[in-house]
């Protein structure tokens, strides 16, 4: 029997309208696998509407008091450890992401035994040193020593994770632990960029950019108030 694939997300205190574009785009893009949303501090009405769209809703309680950006990863890690029969998993932000085609078509071509890749990361198409928020966040959370190791690399967006299920599961667990108790209010993306440039992740991860057609991060490439500032560096 062929293994199933999964798209999973998590949210806290959102209503249905805030997650509707994400849900609708998954339902319309051709994806045939399981669809799961982990819901924290949400209403029964919202959960019922999500279920009617064909999604499994997992209700959860806050586990650490950390910012949700970071805490979501322990919930995703926990779900994947308890449901370890998936082939590929994609986890994304849910409020500001939409799908335009079945992502498994691309993922199944690049995550194979022939390529050696087990994870897929998406670039924001600008170097760490040239994007002020990420640069300052990494410096504040991890200091100059680790910043200097990655400042010349392109920023990778933690809002889209994809790859073999067991690898994504362990990565989420590590992201949760590595982002806790940092100097800045949120540290998940900083932790992700540190990890992705260390072994074994830098050996097993395919990094995709705009030309690959897998994911376009518009925060940098199309942010109206900073387009002129970022343009020379993209």
PDB file of C-alpha atoms in Angstrom:
ATOM      1  CA  UNK A   1       0.000   0.000   0.000  1.00  0.00           C
ATOM      2  CA  UNK A   2       1.319   3.419  -0.967  1.00  0.00           C
ATOM      3  CA  UNK A   3       2.105   5.737   1.903  1.00  0.00           C
ATOM      4  CA  UNK A   4      -0.046   8.791   2.470  1.00  0.00           C
ATOM      5  CA  UNK A   5       1.141  12.375   2.296  1.00  0.00           C
ATOM      6  CA  UNK A   6       0.207  15.159   4.705  1.00  0.00           C
ATOM      7  CA  UNK A   7      -0.252  18.911   4.788  1.00  0.00           C
ATOM      8  CA  UNK A   8      -0.350  20.178   8.365  1.00  0.00           C
ATOM      9  CA  UNK A   9      -0.632  23.585   9.973  1.00  0.00           C
ATOM     10  CA  UNK A  10      -1.288  25.049  13.383  1.00  0.00           C
ATOM     11  CA  UNK A  11      -2.950  28.207  14.627  1.00  0.00           C
ATOM     12  CA  UNK A  12      -3.984  29.993  17.797  1.00  0.00           C
ATOM     13  CA  UNK A  13      -6.935  32.332  18.331  1.00  0.00           C
ATOM     14  CA  UNK A  14      -7.850  32.551  14.636  1.00  0.00           C
ATOM     15  CA  UNK A  15     -11.376  32.500  13.282  1.00  0.00           C
ATOM     16  CA  UNK A  16     -12.446  30.574  10.204  1.00  0.00           C
ATOM     17  CA  UNK A  17     -12.149  33.541   7.844  1.00  0.00           C
ATOM     18  CA  UNK A  18      -8.466  33.880   8.715  1.00  0.00           C
ATOM     19  CA  UNK A  19      -7.661  30.290   7.735  1.00  0.00           C
ATOM     20  CA  UNK A  20     -10.190  29.971   4.908  1.00  0.00           C
ATOM     21  CA  UNK A  21      -7.844  31.010   2.036  1.00  0.00           C
ATOM     22  CA  UNK A  22      -5.291  28.391   3.130  1.00  0.00           C
ATOM     23  CA  UNK A  23      -7.968  25.708   3.443  1.00  0.00           C
ATOM     24  CA  UNK A  24      -9.687  26.527   0.153  1.00  0.00           C
ATOM     25  CA  UNK A  25      -6.419  26.622  -1.772  1.00  0.00           C
ATOM     26  CA  UNK A  26      -5.426  23.167  -0.516  1.00  0.00           C
ATOM     27  CA  UNK A  27      -8.828  21.762  -1.443  1.00  0.00           C
ATOM     28  CA  UNK A  28      -8.612  23.245  -4.938  1.00  0.00           C
ATOM     29  CA  UNK A  29      -4.956  22.540  -5.800  1.00  0.00           C
ATOM     30  CA  UNK A  30      -5.354  18.808  -6.415  1.00  0.00           C
ATOM     31  CA  UNK A  31      -3.722  17.521  -3.238  1.00  0.00           C
ATOM     32  CA  UNK A  32      -5.067  14.051  -2.334  1.00  0.00           C
ATOM     33  CA  UNK A  33      -3.456  13.337   1.041  1.00  0.00           C
ATOM     34  CA  UNK A  34      -4.430  14.016   4.640  1.00  0.00           C
ATOM     35  CA  UNK A  35      -5.123  17.562   5.797  1.00  0.00           C
ATOM     36  CA  UNK A  36      -4.662  18.453   9.459  1.00  0.00           C
ATOM     37  CA  UNK A  37      -5.004  21.664  11.444  1.00  0.00           C
ATOM     38  CA  UNK A  38      -3.876  21.908  15.057  1.00  0.00           C
ATOM     39  CA  UNK A  39      -6.148  24.419  16.772  1.00  0.00           C
ATOM     40  CA  UNK A  40      -5.223  26.134  20.032  1.00  0.00           C
ATOM     41  CA  UNK A  41      -7.651  28.362  21.922  1.00  0.00           C
ATOM     42  CA  UNK A  42     -10.208  28.387  19.143  1.00  0.00           C
ATOM     43  CA  UNK A  43     -13.987  28.184  19.074  1.00  0.00           C
ATOM     44  CA  UNK A  44     -16.101  25.128  18.435  1.00  0.00           C
ATOM     45  CA  UNK A  45     -17.784  27.010  15.604  1.00  0.00           C
ATOM     46  CA  UNK A  46     -14.439  27.550  13.872  1.00  0.00           C
ATOM     47  CA  UNK A  47     -13.435  23.925  14.362  1.00  0.00           C
ATOM     48  CA  UNK A  48     -16.723  22.665  12.927  1.00  0.00           C
ATOM     49  CA  UNK A  49     -16.336  24.806   9.813  1.00  0.00           C
ATOM     50  CA  UNK A  50     -12.823  23.464   9.264  1.00  0.00           C
ATOM     51  CA  UNK A  51     -14.022  19.872   9.622  1.00  0.00           C
ATOM     52  CA  UNK A  52     -16.737  20.524   7.024  1.00  0.00           C
ATOM     53  CA  UNK A  53     -13.937  21.433   4.589  1.00  0.00           C
ATOM     54  CA  UNK A  54     -12.477  17.939   4.909  1.00  0.00           C
ATOM     55  CA  UNK A  55      -9.752  18.686   7.451  1.00  0.00           C
ATOM     56  CA  UNK A  56      -8.946  16.886  10.668  1.00  0.00           C
ATOM     57  CA  UNK A  57      -8.892  19.302  13.594  1.00  0.00           C
ATOM     58  CA  UNK A  58      -6.643  18.518  16.544  1.00  0.00           C
ATOM     59  CA  UNK A  59      -7.470  20.704  19.539  1.00  0.00           C
ATOM     60  CA  UNK A  60      -4.571  21.432  21.852  1.00  0.00           C
ATOM     61  CA  UNK A  61      -3.620  23.493  24.852  1.00  0.00           C
ATOM     62  CA  UNK A  62      -0.621  25.758  25.159  1.00  0.00           C
ATOM     63  CA  UNK A  63       2.272  23.653  26.443  1.00  0.00           C
ATOM     64  CA  UNK A  64       4.962  26.149  27.389  1.00  0.00           C
ATOM     65  CA  UNK A  65       3.780  29.734  27.389  1.00  0.00           C
ATOM     66  CA  UNK A  66       6.196  30.493  24.541  1.00  0.00           C
ATOM     67  CA  UNK A  67       5.137  32.602  21.567  1.00  0.00           C
ATOM     68  CA  UNK A  68       2.948  30.544  19.255  1.00  0.00           C
ATOM     69  CA  UNK A  69       5.381  30.993  16.363  1.00  0.00           C
ATOM     70  CA  UNK A  70       7.727  28.721  18.294  1.00  0.00           C
ATOM     71  CA  UNK A  71       5.297  26.549  20.250  1.00  0.00           C
ATOM     72  CA  UNK A  72       3.538  25.318  17.098  1.00  0.00           C
ATOM     73  CA  UNK A  73       6.528  23.112  16.358  1.00  0.00           C
ATOM     74  CA  UNK A  74       6.137  20.960  19.454  1.00  0.00           C
ATOM     75  CA  UNK A  75       2.509  20.288  18.514  1.00  0.00           C
ATOM     76  CA  UNK A  76       3.460  19.354  14.943  1.00  0.00           C
ATOM     77  CA  UNK A  77       6.326  17.223  16.246  1.00  0.00           C
ATOM     78  CA  UNK A  78       3.948  15.448  18.626  1.00  0.00           C
ATOM     79  CA  UNK A  79       1.396  14.745  15.893  1.00  0.00           C
ATOM     80  CA  UNK A  80       4.004  13.351  13.505  1.00  0.00           C
ATOM     81  CA  UNK A  81       5.533  11.133  16.179  1.00  0.00           C
ATOM     82  CA  UNK A  82       2.096   9.677  16.909  1.00  0.00           C
ATOM     83  CA  UNK A  83       1.236   9.304  13.207  1.00  0.00           C
ATOM     84  CA  UNK A  84       4.435   8.005  11.645  1.00  0.00           C
ATOM     85  CA  UNK A  85       2.976   6.341   8.573  1.00  0.00           C
ATOM     86  CA  UNK A  86       3.292   9.306   6.216  1.00  0.00           C
ATOM     87  CA  UNK A  87       5.639   9.578   3.267  1.00  0.00           C
ATOM     88  CA  UNK A  88       5.998  13.329   2.678  1.00  0.00           C
ATOM     89  CA  UNK A  89       4.886  16.133   4.969  1.00  0.00           C
ATOM     90  CA  UNK A  90       4.442  19.816   4.262  1.00  0.00           C
ATOM     91  CA  UNK A  91       3.900  22.227   7.136  1.00  0.00           C
ATOM     92  CA  UNK A  92       3.224  25.897   6.485  1.00  0.00           C
ATOM     93  CA  UNK A  93       1.957  29.054   8.112  1.00  0.00           C
ATOM     94  CA  UNK A  94      -1.804  29.172   7.679  1.00  0.00           C
ATOM     95  CA  UNK A  95      -2.753  32.846   7.725  1.00  0.00           C
ATOM     96  CA  UNK A  96      -0.615  34.081   4.836  1.00  0.00           C
ATOM     97  CA  UNK A  97       0.056  31.052   2.605  1.00  0.00           C
ATOM     98  CA  UNK A  98      -1.925  29.775  -0.372  1.00  0.00           C
ATOM     99  CA  UNK A  99      -1.353  26.768  -2.624  1.00  0.00           C
ATOM    100  CA  UNK A 100      -1.650  27.110  -6.416  1.00  0.00           C
ATOM    101  CA  UNK A 101      -0.958  23.500  -7.379  1.00  0.00           C
ATOM    102  CA  UNK A 102      -0.421  20.150  -5.715  1.00  0.00           C
ATOM    103  CA  UNK A 103       2.951  20.577  -3.947  1.00  0.00           C
ATOM    104  CA  UNK A 104       3.562  16.839  -3.858  1.00  0.00           C
ATOM    105  CA  UNK A 105       4.166  16.831  -7.602  1.00  0.00           C
ATOM    106  CA  UNK A 106       7.356  18.814  -7.046  1.00  0.00           C
ATOM    107  CA  UNK A 107       8.282  17.255  -3.730  1.00  0.00           C
ATOM    108  CA  UNK A 108       8.092  13.687  -5.030  1.00  0.00           C
ATOM    109  CA  UNK A 109      10.544  14.563  -7.809  1.00  0.00           C
ATOM    110  CA  UNK A 110      13.247  16.022  -5.580  1.00  0.00           C
ATOM    111  CA  UNK A 111      12.956  14.012  -2.341  1.00  0.00           C
ATOM    112  CA  UNK A 112      14.069  10.592  -3.540  1.00  0.00           C
ATOM    113  CA  UNK A 113      16.786   8.047  -2.828  1.00  0.00           C
ATOM    114  CA  UNK A 114      18.410   9.072  -6.106  1.00  0.00           C
ATOM    115  CA  UNK A 115      18.803  12.734  -5.162  1.00  0.00           C
ATOM    116  CA  UNK A 116      19.836  12.143  -1.558  1.00  0.00           C
ATOM    117  CA  UNK A 117      17.603  14.969  -0.398  1.00  0.00           C
ATOM    118  CA  UNK A 118      15.286  14.462   2.573  1.00  0.00           C
ATOM    119  CA  UNK A 119      14.202  18.050   3.191  1.00  0.00           C
ATOM    120  CA  UNK A 120      13.188  20.951   0.998  1.00  0.00           C
ATOM    121  CA  UNK A 121      13.793  24.538   2.129  1.00  0.00           C
ATOM    122  CA  UNK A 122      12.564  27.713   0.473  1.00  0.00           C
ATOM    123  CA  UNK A 123      14.748  30.765   0.060  1.00  0.00           C
ATOM    124  CA  UNK A 124      13.645  34.354   0.552  1.00  0.00           C
ATOM    125  CA  UNK A 125      16.145  35.164  -2.205  1.00  0.00           C
ATOM    126  CA  UNK A 126      18.154  37.674  -0.188  1.00  0.00           C
ATOM    127  CA  UNK A 127      21.238  37.171   1.970  1.00  0.00           C
ATOM    128  CA  UNK A 128      20.960  37.260   5.752  1.00  0.00           C
ATOM    129  CA  UNK A 129      23.231  40.295   5.977  1.00  0.00           C
ATOM    130  CA  UNK A 130      21.054  42.286   3.527  1.00  0.00           C
ATOM    131  CA  UNK A 131      17.652  41.887   5.246  1.00  0.00           C
ATOM    132  CA  UNK A 132      17.449  43.940   8.418  1.00  0.00           C
ATOM    133  CA  UNK A 133      14.798  42.005  10.363  1.00  0.00           C
ATOM    134  CA  UNK A 134      16.394  38.591   9.953  1.00  0.00           C
ATOM    135  CA  UNK A 135      19.896  39.976  10.463  1.00  0.00           C
ATOM    136  CA  UNK A 136      18.999  41.698  13.720  1.00  0.00           C
ATOM    137  CA  UNK A 137      16.882  38.788  14.936  1.00  0.00           C
ATOM    138  CA  UNK A 138      19.707  36.292  14.434  1.00  0.00           C
ATOM    139  CA  UNK A 139      22.226  38.611  16.085  1.00  0.00           C
ATOM    140  CA  UNK A 140      19.963  39.118  19.088  1.00  0.00           C
ATOM    141  CA  UNK A 141      19.049  35.455  19.493  1.00  0.00           C
ATOM    142  CA  UNK A 142      22.365  33.754  18.703  1.00  0.00           C
ATOM    143  CA  UNK A 143      25.097  36.392  18.781  1.00  0.00           C
ATOM    144  CA  UNK A 144      27.868  37.483  16.447  1.00  0.00           C
ATOM    145  CA  UNK A 145      29.689  34.160  16.366  1.00  0.00           C
ATOM    146  CA  UNK A 146      26.827  32.196  14.809  1.00  0.00           C
ATOM    147  CA  UNK A 147      25.624  35.157  12.722  1.00  0.00           C
ATOM    148  CA  UNK A 148      29.041  35.358  11.056  1.00  0.00           C
ATOM    149  CA  UNK A 149      28.710  31.713  10.009  1.00  0.00           C
ATOM    150  CA  UNK A 150      25.540  32.316   7.989  1.00  0.00           C
ATOM    151  CA  UNK A 151      25.476  36.012   7.025  1.00  0.00           C
ATOM    152  CA  UNK A 152      26.475  35.289   3.405  1.00  0.00           C
ATOM    153  CA  UNK A 153      23.766  32.642   2.908  1.00  0.00           C
ATOM    154  CA  UNK A 154      20.262  33.279   1.620  1.00  0.00           C
ATOM    155  CA  UNK A 155      17.540  33.488   4.259  1.00  0.00           C
ATOM    156  CA  UNK A 156      15.402  30.358   4.470  1.00  0.00           C
ATOM    157  CA  UNK A 157      11.762  30.778   5.438  1.00  0.00           C
ATOM    158  CA  UNK A 158      10.602  28.624   8.354  1.00  0.00           C
ATOM    159  CA  UNK A 159       6.970  29.165   7.337  1.00  0.00           C
ATOM    160  CA  UNK A 160       7.255  26.375   4.757  1.00  0.00           C
ATOM    161  CA  UNK A 161       8.782  23.049   5.773  1.00  0.00           C
ATOM    162  CA  UNK A 162       8.690  20.004   3.505  1.00  0.00           C
ATOM    163  CA  UNK A 163      10.276  16.594   3.254  1.00  0.00           C
ATOM    164  CA  UNK A 164      10.284  13.050   4.557  1.00  0.00           C
ATOM    165  CA  UNK A 165       7.900  12.722   7.469  1.00  0.00           C
ATOM    166  CA  UNK A 166      10.365  11.456  10.054  1.00  0.00           C
ATOM    167  CA  UNK A 167      12.904  14.161   9.217  1.00  0.00           C
ATOM    168  CA  UNK A 168      10.321  16.954   9.433  1.00  0.00           C
ATOM    169  CA  UNK A 169       9.114  15.529  12.758  1.00  0.00           C
ATOM    170  CA  UNK A 170      12.561  15.646  14.333  1.00  0.00           C
ATOM    171  CA  UNK A 171      13.333  19.039  12.806  1.00  0.00           C
ATOM    172  CA  UNK A 172      10.184  20.490  14.389  1.00  0.00           C
ATOM    173  CA  UNK A 173      11.212  19.124  17.767  1.00  0.00           C
ATOM    174  CA  UNK A 174      14.650  20.676  17.434  1.00  0.00           C
ATOM    175  CA  UNK A 175      13.239  24.026  16.264  1.00  0.00           C
ATOM    176  CA  UNK A 176      11.037  24.164  19.329  1.00  0.00           C
ATOM    177  CA  UNK A 177      13.898  23.484  21.720  1.00  0.00           C
ATOM    178  CA  UNK A 178      16.415  25.727  19.975  1.00  0.00           C
ATOM    179  CA  UNK A 179      14.076  28.745  19.825  1.00  0.00           C
ATOM    180  CA  UNK A 180      13.062  28.781  23.507  1.00  0.00           C
ATOM    181  CA  UNK A 181      14.453  31.302  26.019  1.00  0.00           C
ATOM    182  CA  UNK A 182      16.120  33.538  23.467  1.00  0.00           C
ATOM    183  CA  UNK A 183      16.685  37.262  23.830  1.00  0.00           C
ATOM    184  CA  UNK A 184      14.188  38.257  21.133  1.00  0.00           C
ATOM    185  CA  UNK A 185      10.438  37.694  21.352  1.00  0.00           C
ATOM    186  CA  UNK A 186      10.475  35.189  18.490  1.00  0.00           C
ATOM    187  CA  UNK A 187      13.354  32.956  17.414  1.00  0.00           C
ATOM    188  CA  UNK A 188      12.008  30.165  15.219  1.00  0.00           C
ATOM    189  CA  UNK A 189      13.322  31.530  11.927  1.00  0.00           C
ATOM    190  CA  UNK A 190      16.680  32.394  13.455  1.00  0.00           C
ATOM    191  CA  UNK A 191      16.989  28.875  14.852  1.00  0.00           C
ATOM    192  CA  UNK A 192      15.976  27.404  11.491  1.00  0.00           C
ATOM    193  CA  UNK A 193      18.637  29.299   9.582  1.00  0.00           C
ATOM    194  CA  UNK A 194      21.325  28.279  12.047  1.00  0.00           C
ATOM    195  CA  UNK A 195      20.302  24.616  11.806  1.00  0.00           C
ATOM    196  CA  UNK A 196      19.976  24.489   8.030  1.00  0.00           C
ATOM    197  CA  UNK A 197      23.591  25.510   7.618  1.00  0.00           C
ATOM    198  CA  UNK A 198      24.862  22.756   9.913  1.00  0.00           C
ATOM    199  CA  UNK A 199      25.353  19.066   9.207  1.00  0.00           C
ATOM    200  CA  UNK A 200      23.424  16.940   8.526  1.00  0.00           C
ATOM    201  CA  UNK A 201      20.835  19.431   7.303  1.00  0.00           C
ATOM    202  CA  UNK A 202      23.092  21.216   4.821  1.00  0.00           C
ATOM    203  CA  UNK A 203      23.767  17.855   3.152  1.00  0.00           C
ATOM    204  CA  UNK A 204      20.196  16.551   2.948  1.00  0.00           C
ATOM    205  CA  UNK A 205      18.309  19.743   2.093  1.00  0.00           C
ATOM    206  CA  UNK A 206      17.411  21.038  -1.346  1.00  0.00           C
ATOM    207  CA  UNK A 207      17.072  24.823  -1.315  1.00  0.00           C
ATOM    208  CA  UNK A 208      14.599  26.235  -3.802  1.00  0.00           C
ATOM    209  CA  UNK A 209      14.408  29.751  -5.194  1.00  0.00           C
ATOM    210  CA  UNK A 210      12.022  31.662  -7.417  1.00  0.00           C
ATOM    211  CA  UNK A 211      13.102  29.892 -10.607  1.00  0.00           C
ATOM    212  CA  UNK A 212      12.203  26.491  -9.160  1.00  0.00           C
ATOM    213  CA  UNK A 213       8.528  27.385  -9.035  1.00  0.00           C
ATOM    214  CA  UNK A 214       7.896  25.674  -5.714  1.00  0.00           C
ATOM    215  CA  UNK A 215       7.394  28.629  -3.385  1.00  0.00           C
ATOM    216  CA  UNK A 216       7.489  32.412  -3.671  1.00  0.00           C
ATOM    217  CA  UNK A 217       8.034  34.393  -0.461  1.00  0.00           C
ATOM    218  CA  UNK A 218       6.504  37.803  -1.054  1.00  0.00           C
ATOM    219  CA  UNK A 219       7.617  39.426   2.199  1.00  0.00           C
ATOM    220  CA  UNK A 220      10.923  40.390   0.621  1.00  0.00           C
ATOM    221  CA  UNK A 221      10.295  40.096  -3.098  1.00  0.00           C
ATOM    222  CA  UNK A 222       7.093  42.134  -3.169  1.00  0.00           C
ATOM    223  CA  UNK A 223       6.769  44.097   0.092  1.00  0.00           C
ATOM    224  CA  UNK A 224       5.427  47.485  -1.069  1.00  0.00           C
ATOM    225  CA  UNK A 225       7.085  49.690   1.543  1.00  0.00           C
ATOM    226  CA  UNK A 226      10.533  48.130   1.126  1.00  0.00           C
ATOM    227  CA  UNK A 227      10.719  47.129  -2.528  1.00  0.00           C
ATOM    228  CA  UNK A 228      13.257  49.800  -3.380  1.00  0.00           C
ATOM    229  CA  UNK A 229      15.364  48.933  -0.350  1.00  0.00           C
ATOM    230  CA  UNK A 230      15.483  45.194  -1.052  1.00  0.00           C
ATOM    231  CA  UNK A 231      15.605  45.311  -4.860  1.00  0.00           C
ATOM    232  CA  UNK A 232      19.401  45.660  -5.281  1.00  0.00           C
ATOM    233  CA  UNK A 233      20.004  42.623  -3.074  1.00  0.00           C
ATOM    234  CA  UNK A 234      17.428  40.116  -4.351  1.00  0.00           C
TER     235      UNK A 234
END
